[in-house]
């Protein structure tokens, strides 16, 4: 891949390395629509959206931003922006509607067309194989808490890889196993909406096992392809240096970050977290050899970063327990010992604290404390309630400031020697934001949901300029 810096542009104050991937990310259920077309079967999100009260406004991904039909226009947008990489996900229920066995060739064809259009436009395809849309028949059989789902996932990954591995070099297996397991099976805020903490832990293990099995299968076919997974990491700070607060931070960092990083990169679960989880029979889900499968070498780790948690301990006071940023029904097992503290710092429209330093801290920590692996920011962005803006590009200055701050954090980390190789902003287009429906917009490109008209925001122009210059301008 060649550098995108144009010789006529002034040298940027914070230049990124040549070959850096500048991308944007999306996910199938959030943008594709065409939920019942060409043989696609239902996923757990199709089912969940239909349960009253689960998704704001009763919104669904039935139509979303109609990317299934408009992908050529969307690829042209990417090329206009100058993106050299695009992260999207492949809908399992489109390719294998029953979650096992028979392949729906029409579904697979969509991704062949998409990949060909990307390659033609000079945009490198970065598919993710699981971004939360489990085929409903697999949930009916028990879902991710069932070990067999990991094997079904590896089969699906193998099928897609057999069809696209000649054209696609970069593969991500699972997206944010923390969300899929804990929001899906512990707090119930995401599909399938179950509230079973012990099952959620098994789901997390099986998601990671599925990742490992999928990498094994795909790498056997094409050892020259590059494989990894995307995890959502948070900065975690104790509210004070008091012992109880430090312990709360240890717990949340343990469940949110180390519970995934340690098995993937070191081949073991963190001992302190296993102690916290005693009583939930988690270790019964782990079979001999599982950790070696999960820990097999990966070529890259994707980091999705949005925010920080500041926590304090609530020793012996379960009464004022649990008020997590997600809900009163906490996805963190053991959160009765933790209170989430409002720091009073600026937040995005999601209520998520803006803390770019946290991204730097996470990158440096990964570099210093874990075995070496190439890193990519696979998601980072800001969501707001944005009013329609008529025919003019929306002046989304808050989003520009958010992206600039986080890109500076990336640059600082690279200067420290962190092997950060690319950055994908979330998201290319406004889209279906899970339990928030269409109420929150994350796109560089505004979408009018009534007409499906795409209109780049000021942030799109700004990001495009960063890419063209190969880095950030002088501090404003
Ligand atoms: C992440 C998800 C992504 C998007 C962003 C805002 O947790 O991976 O699909 O919804 O949050």
XYZ file of C-alpha atoms and ligand atoms in Angstrom:
487
model
C 0.000 0.000 0.000
C 1.442 3.389 -0.927
C 1.451 6.421 1.301
C -1.502 8.718 0.702
C 0.562 11.842 1.252
C 0.458 14.091 -1.785
C 3.723 15.826 -2.555
C 1.961 19.162 -3.022
C 0.501 19.125 0.507
C 2.392 20.777 3.358
C 4.062 18.261 5.669
C 1.773 17.579 8.629
C 2.870 18.388 12.163
C 2.081 14.841 13.269
C 2.854 12.522 10.370
C 1.787 8.871 10.485
C 3.997 6.107 9.100
C 3.875 5.272 5.407
C 1.499 2.394 4.756
C -0.770 3.368 7.665
C -4.324 2.134 7.105
C -6.844 4.973 7.182
C -10.289 3.480 7.325
C -13.852 3.585 8.531
C -15.888 0.788 10.070
C -19.473 -0.456 9.834
C -21.363 -3.643 10.703
C -23.846 -5.661 8.667
C -26.967 -5.401 10.826
C -26.416 -1.688 11.354
C -26.315 -0.720 7.672
C -27.405 -3.433 5.252
C -31.191 -3.654 5.591
C -32.656 -6.176 3.108
C -33.347 -8.314 6.152
C -35.502 -10.840 4.343
C -33.991 -10.667 0.870
C -32.158 -13.252 -1.185
C -32.552 -15.969 1.394
C -31.263 -14.170 4.522
C -32.598 -15.797 7.672
C -33.416 -14.079 10.983
C -30.702 -13.220 13.463
C -31.017 -12.645 17.205
C -31.216 -8.901 16.478
C -34.229 -9.321 14.176
C -35.952 -11.129 17.016
C -34.796 -8.767 19.773
C -35.923 -5.627 17.918
C -39.431 -6.994 17.920
C -39.653 -7.312 21.699
C -41.455 -4.170 22.893
C -39.247 -1.830 24.880
C -35.915 -3.339 23.907
C -34.905 -0.872 21.170
C -35.616 2.836 21.368
C -38.543 3.859 19.201
C -39.199 0.236 18.240
C -36.561 0.662 15.514
C -35.234 -2.339 13.584
C -32.493 -3.072 11.057
C -35.044 -4.172 8.433
C -34.066 -1.321 6.116
C -31.234 0.410 8.001
C -29.347 2.541 5.449
C -30.084 0.144 2.613
C -26.411 -0.544 2.031
C -27.313 -3.931 0.557
C -28.672 -2.086 -2.467
C -26.523 1.044 -2.296
C -23.107 -0.444 -1.662
C -21.693 0.879 -4.934
C -22.598 4.430 -3.964
C -21.073 3.831 -0.524
C -17.841 2.456 -1.967
C -17.644 5.541 -4.206
C -18.017 7.693 -1.070
C -15.111 5.841 0.546
C -12.960 6.405 -2.511
C -13.867 10.128 -2.528
C -12.818 10.405 1.090
C -9.515 8.745 0.283
C -9.974 5.777 2.634
C -7.489 3.029 1.888
C -9.252 0.404 4.035
C -12.835 -0.429 4.989
C -13.939 -2.584 7.897
C -17.367 -4.192 7.467
C -18.973 -7.336 8.784
C -20.385 -10.387 7.083
C -23.886 -11.358 8.147
C -23.846 -15.002 9.198
C -27.652 -15.348 8.653
C -27.221 -14.136 5.081
C -24.593 -16.738 4.283
C -25.818 -19.629 6.417
C -29.429 -18.889 7.428
C -29.785 -21.875 9.721
C -26.356 -21.315 11.283
C -25.094 -24.674 10.079
C -24.825 -26.680 6.909
C -26.331 -25.351 3.712
C -24.805 -22.206 2.289
C -26.965 -19.508 0.744
C -24.970 -18.654 -2.364
C -27.014 -15.497 -3.010
C -25.908 -14.141 0.352
C -22.293 -14.971 -0.275
C -22.540 -13.303 -3.704
C -23.359 -9.993 -2.073
C -20.004 -10.018 -0.284
C -18.194 -11.048 -3.457
C -19.699 -8.024 -5.221
C -18.817 -5.759 -2.319
C -15.227 -7.000 -2.125
C -14.745 -6.653 -5.879
C -16.095 -3.094 -5.797
C -13.734 -2.223 -2.940
C -10.709 -3.692 -4.665
C -11.567 -1.864 -7.852
C -11.768 1.398 -5.902
C -8.388 0.788 -4.233
C -9.921 0.271 -0.786
C -8.612 -2.747 1.133
C -11.438 -4.967 2.477
C -11.304 -5.775 6.212
C -14.207 -8.117 6.956
C -15.233 -9.071 10.487
C -16.953 -12.433 10.675
C -19.072 -11.905 13.778
C -20.533 -8.540 14.648
C -23.374 -9.801 16.849
C -25.899 -11.175 14.348
C -26.115 -14.797 15.478
C -28.553 -16.835 13.328
C -31.709 -17.251 15.389
C -31.752 -21.067 15.026
C -28.430 -21.189 16.896
C -29.834 -19.110 19.731
C -32.837 -21.440 19.791
C -30.329 -24.243 20.353
C -28.793 -22.378 23.318
C -26.716 -19.620 21.733
C -23.150 -18.700 22.703
C -23.391 -20.305 26.154
C -23.450 -23.616 24.228
C -20.012 -24.869 23.239
C -21.252 -26.118 19.881
C -21.816 -22.511 18.737
C -18.037 -22.019 18.681
C -17.711 -24.931 16.237
C -20.587 -23.630 14.127
C -18.835 -20.264 13.942
C -15.574 -21.827 12.799
C -17.473 -23.661 10.022
C -19.103 -20.428 8.920
C -15.745 -18.606 8.937
C -14.215 -21.420 6.907
C -17.027 -21.218 4.338
C -16.654 -17.470 3.878
C -12.885 -17.756 3.732
C -13.082 -20.455 1.069
C -15.114 -18.050 -1.063
C -13.179 -14.832 -0.455
C -9.712 -15.791 0.761
C -8.262 -15.300 -2.704
C -9.249 -11.617 -2.681
C -9.321 -10.692 0.993
C -6.085 -10.702 2.957
C -7.135 -9.159 6.289
C -9.590 -11.071 8.482
C -11.093 -10.209 11.848
C -13.014 -12.976 13.577
C -15.150 -11.642 16.437
C -16.117 -8.092 17.343
C -16.216 -7.049 20.995
C -16.806 -10.361 22.748
C -17.436 -8.379 25.963
C -20.555 -6.798 24.453
C -21.739 -9.971 22.736
C -21.409 -11.968 25.961
C -22.196 -9.526 28.756
C -24.704 -7.129 27.184
C -26.326 -10.061 25.383
C -26.451 -12.617 28.187
C -25.885 -10.772 31.528
C -27.513 -7.332 31.416
C -29.876 -8.244 28.576
C -29.525 -4.816 26.936
C -28.482 -6.417 23.674
C -29.775 -9.446 21.803
C -30.680 -12.074 22.770
C -31.610 -10.183 25.956
C -30.887 -12.888 28.529
C -29.993 -12.081 32.133
C -27.946 -15.084 33.166
C -24.494 -14.123 34.462
C -23.108 -17.672 34.513
C -24.266 -18.251 30.936
C -22.696 -14.934 29.916
C -19.304 -16.130 31.136
C -19.605 -19.328 29.141
C -20.634 -17.221 26.130
C -17.448 -15.161 26.477
C -15.307 -18.299 26.567
C -17.061 -19.778 23.547
C -16.751 -16.557 21.554
C -12.998 -16.642 22.102
C -12.866 -20.364 21.397
C -14.780 -19.703 18.173
C -12.196 -17.073 17.287
C -9.346 -19.540 17.792
C -11.026 -22.360 15.871
C -11.853 -19.994 13.020
C -8.271 -18.738 12.781
C -7.011 -22.327 12.742
C -9.333 -23.268 9.892
C -8.647 -20.182 7.798
C -4.902 -20.164 8.348
C -4.682 -23.795 7.248
C -6.064 -22.719 3.883
C -4.035 -19.544 3.468
C -1.156 -19.023 5.843
C -0.347 -15.781 4.020
C -3.621 -14.106 5.078
C -3.646 -12.044 8.273
C -5.954 -12.861 11.157
C -7.064 -11.203 14.376
C -9.966 -10.222 16.622
C -11.381 -6.885 17.770
C -11.871 -6.252 21.487
C -13.435 -3.234 23.185
C -11.014 -1.896 25.743
C -11.663 0.855 28.255
C -9.424 3.039 30.318
C -10.268 2.354 33.958
C -9.354 4.764 36.766
C -9.916 4.441 40.503
C -11.815 7.410 41.971
C -9.089 7.745 44.620
C -6.097 5.840 45.889
C -8.200 4.303 48.682
C -7.851 0.536 48.771
C -11.509 -0.087 48.006
C -11.345 2.158 44.933
C -8.176 0.519 43.687
C -9.839 -2.852 44.077
C -12.920 -1.663 42.159
C -10.643 -0.556 39.318
C -8.890 -3.927 39.390
C -12.242 -5.704 39.098
C -13.555 -3.657 36.198
C -10.240 -3.687 34.349
C -10.220 -7.439 34.963
C -13.651 -8.132 33.510
C -13.533 -5.536 30.762
C -9.960 -5.775 29.489
C -7.799 -8.570 30.949
C -10.535 -11.240 30.776
C -10.148 -11.027 26.986
C -6.567 -9.871 26.471
C -4.994 -12.506 28.710
C -6.449 -15.622 27.068
C -5.999 -14.200 23.561
C -2.427 -13.028 24.031
C -1.080 -15.028 26.976
C -3.122 -18.215 26.981
C -4.564 -17.881 30.492
C -7.403 -16.198 32.319
C -6.312 -13.641 34.939
C -6.080 -15.411 38.299
C -7.663 -12.566 40.287
C -10.674 -12.532 37.965
C -11.097 -16.297 38.297
C -11.124 -15.791 42.065
C -13.761 -13.051 41.736
C -15.858 -15.440 39.654
C -15.767 -18.337 42.087
C -19.267 -19.681 42.582
C -20.307 -19.170 38.969
C -18.765 -22.454 37.830
C -16.976 -20.664 35.014
C -13.965 -22.954 34.996
C -16.186 -25.936 34.201
C -16.625 -24.459 30.713
C -12.881 -24.544 30.020
C -11.652 -27.829 28.545
C -8.095 -29.020 28.139
C -6.552 -27.418 25.099
C -9.062 -24.550 24.836
C -6.615 -21.913 25.977
C -4.021 -23.035 23.457
C -6.608 -22.696 20.696
C -7.626 -19.232 21.912
C -3.998 -18.186 22.304
C -2.701 -19.276 18.944
C -0.675 -16.596 17.203
C -2.615 -13.747 15.686
C -1.263 -11.292 13.167
C -3.081 -8.301 14.572
C -5.263 -7.165 17.416
C -8.117 -4.739 16.815
C -8.896 -2.273 19.572
C -12.249 -0.527 19.780
C -11.877 2.447 22.085
C -14.489 5.001 23.111
C -14.213 6.025 26.743
C -13.050 5.553 30.313
C -14.677 4.283 33.489
C -13.891 5.864 36.830
C -14.894 3.584 39.664
C -15.017 3.490 43.404
C -15.458 0.609 45.819
C -18.552 0.071 47.896
C -17.169 -2.141 50.642
C -19.892 -3.895 52.526
C -22.545 -1.576 51.124
C -24.473 -3.489 48.548
C -27.349 -1.025 48.966
C -25.709 1.758 46.967
C -24.240 -0.775 44.562
C -24.484 -1.030 40.845
C -25.152 2.025 38.816
C -23.214 1.187 35.711
C -23.227 3.411 32.642
C -25.208 0.687 30.906
C -28.092 -0.040 33.223
C -29.131 -0.926 36.714
C -28.739 -4.529 35.681
C -25.011 -4.595 35.424
C -23.148 -6.568 32.797
C -20.145 -6.778 35.125
C -20.317 -9.887 37.182
C -19.262 -8.824 40.691
C -20.287 -5.215 40.150
C -22.043 -5.095 43.501
C -18.611 -4.060 44.752
C -18.318 -1.161 42.336
C -19.859 2.263 41.830
C -19.359 4.167 38.573
C -18.399 7.768 39.243
C -19.272 10.772 37.113
C -16.057 12.765 36.664
C -17.880 15.817 35.357
C -15.671 15.865 32.275
C -17.196 16.401 28.809
C -19.152 13.505 27.345
C -20.415 12.639 23.852
C -24.093 12.384 22.995
C -23.961 8.815 24.295
C -22.999 10.116 27.749
C -19.551 8.531 27.326
C -16.671 10.505 28.834
C -14.253 11.912 26.263
C -10.826 10.770 27.421
C -8.326 10.507 24.614
C -5.405 9.968 26.980
C -6.979 6.597 27.770
C -6.344 5.427 24.230
C -2.657 6.287 24.567
C -2.506 4.487 27.925
C -4.106 1.350 26.514
C -1.814 1.241 23.504
C 1.317 1.690 25.596
C 0.133 -0.880 28.125
C -0.481 -3.461 25.419
C 2.939 -2.800 23.974
C 4.745 -3.029 27.313
C 2.825 -5.788 29.084
C 1.746 -8.205 26.352
C 3.595 -10.217 23.710
C 4.242 -8.228 20.541
C 1.418 -7.991 18.037
C 0.510 -5.436 15.384
C -2.272 -3.171 16.630
C -5.108 -1.461 14.808
C -7.760 0.863 16.138
C -10.749 -0.916 14.630
C -13.330 1.517 16.069
C -13.231 5.000 17.558
C -15.762 7.764 17.156
C -18.453 9.898 18.714
C -22.250 9.634 18.601
C -24.677 12.522 18.967
C -28.344 13.364 18.474
C -27.922 15.420 15.341
C -30.765 17.458 13.883
C -31.318 17.434 10.126
C -29.274 20.098 8.390
C -31.102 20.607 5.119
C -28.826 20.684 2.102
C -25.709 21.891 3.889
C -22.991 19.635 5.316
C -23.475 19.362 9.066
C -20.832 21.261 11.020
C -20.037 18.480 13.491
C -17.200 20.273 15.259
C -17.554 18.065 18.365
C -16.879 14.952 16.314
C -13.885 16.561 14.612
C -12.435 17.501 18.020
C -13.027 13.946 19.286
C -11.328 12.356 16.289
C -8.432 14.780 16.347
C -7.795 14.204 20.056
C -7.809 10.441 19.629
C -5.617 10.534 16.542
C -3.093 12.624 18.471
C -3.158 9.943 21.164
C -2.420 7.367 18.449
C 0.423 9.475 17.155
C 1.907 9.855 20.650
C 1.729 6.074 21.092
C 3.476 5.446 17.776
C 6.199 7.872 18.884
C 6.658 5.629 21.962
C 7.306 2.672 19.674
C 3.809 1.128 19.743
C 3.255 -0.891 16.545
C -0.015 0.807 15.627
C -0.633 0.197 11.946
C -4.053 1.655 11.213
C -7.117 3.523 12.405
C -10.751 2.860 11.479
C -13.217 5.458 12.618
C -16.692 4.464 13.712
C -18.537 5.037 11.490
C -18.664 5.713 7.767
C -22.428 6.336 7.788
C -25.075 7.143 10.362
C -26.721 3.821 11.181
C -28.751 1.604 13.499
C -27.114 2.049 16.893
C -28.346 -1.168 18.551
C -30.567 -0.522 21.600
C -30.493 3.207 20.771
C -32.126 2.597 17.388
C -31.590 5.461 14.959
C -31.513 8.105 17.694
C -27.714 8.402 17.833
C -25.592 9.253 14.844
C -21.935 8.254 14.546
C -21.341 8.756 10.818
C -18.856 10.885 8.934
C -21.666 10.880 6.409
C -25.188 11.939 7.335
C -27.995 9.692 6.135
C -31.533 10.970 5.699
C -33.405 7.851 6.785
C -36.546 8.826 4.847
C -34.831 9.204 1.466
C -31.525 7.369 2.116
C -29.676 10.381 0.775
C -26.017 10.464 1.869
C -24.469 13.826 2.727
C -20.879 14.038 4.017
C -20.534 16.052 7.226
C -17.692 18.492 7.911
C -15.932 15.670 9.777
C -15.773 13.699 6.512
C -13.998 16.594 4.827
C -11.677 16.986 7.804
C -10.796 13.251 7.937
C -10.237 13.213 4.215
C -7.758 16.074 4.620
C -5.914 14.171 7.348
C -5.627 11.163 5.064
C -4.437 13.235 2.114
C -1.774 14.868 4.266
C -0.820 11.582 5.913
C -1.279 13.035 9.389
C -2.563 15.806 11.596
C -2.064 19.503 11.115
C -0.518 21.840 13.716
C -2.538 21.986 16.935
C -5.382 24.462 16.586
C -19.403 -0.578 19.452
C -19.945 -1.497 18.391
C -20.368 -0.781 17.128
C -21.019 0.555 17.406
C -20.210 1.362 18.394
C -20.796 2.722 18.707
O -19.535 -1.167 20.703
O -18.995 -2.467 18.030
O -21.187 -1.654 16.399
O -22.318 0.386 17.780
O -20.044 0.654 19.578
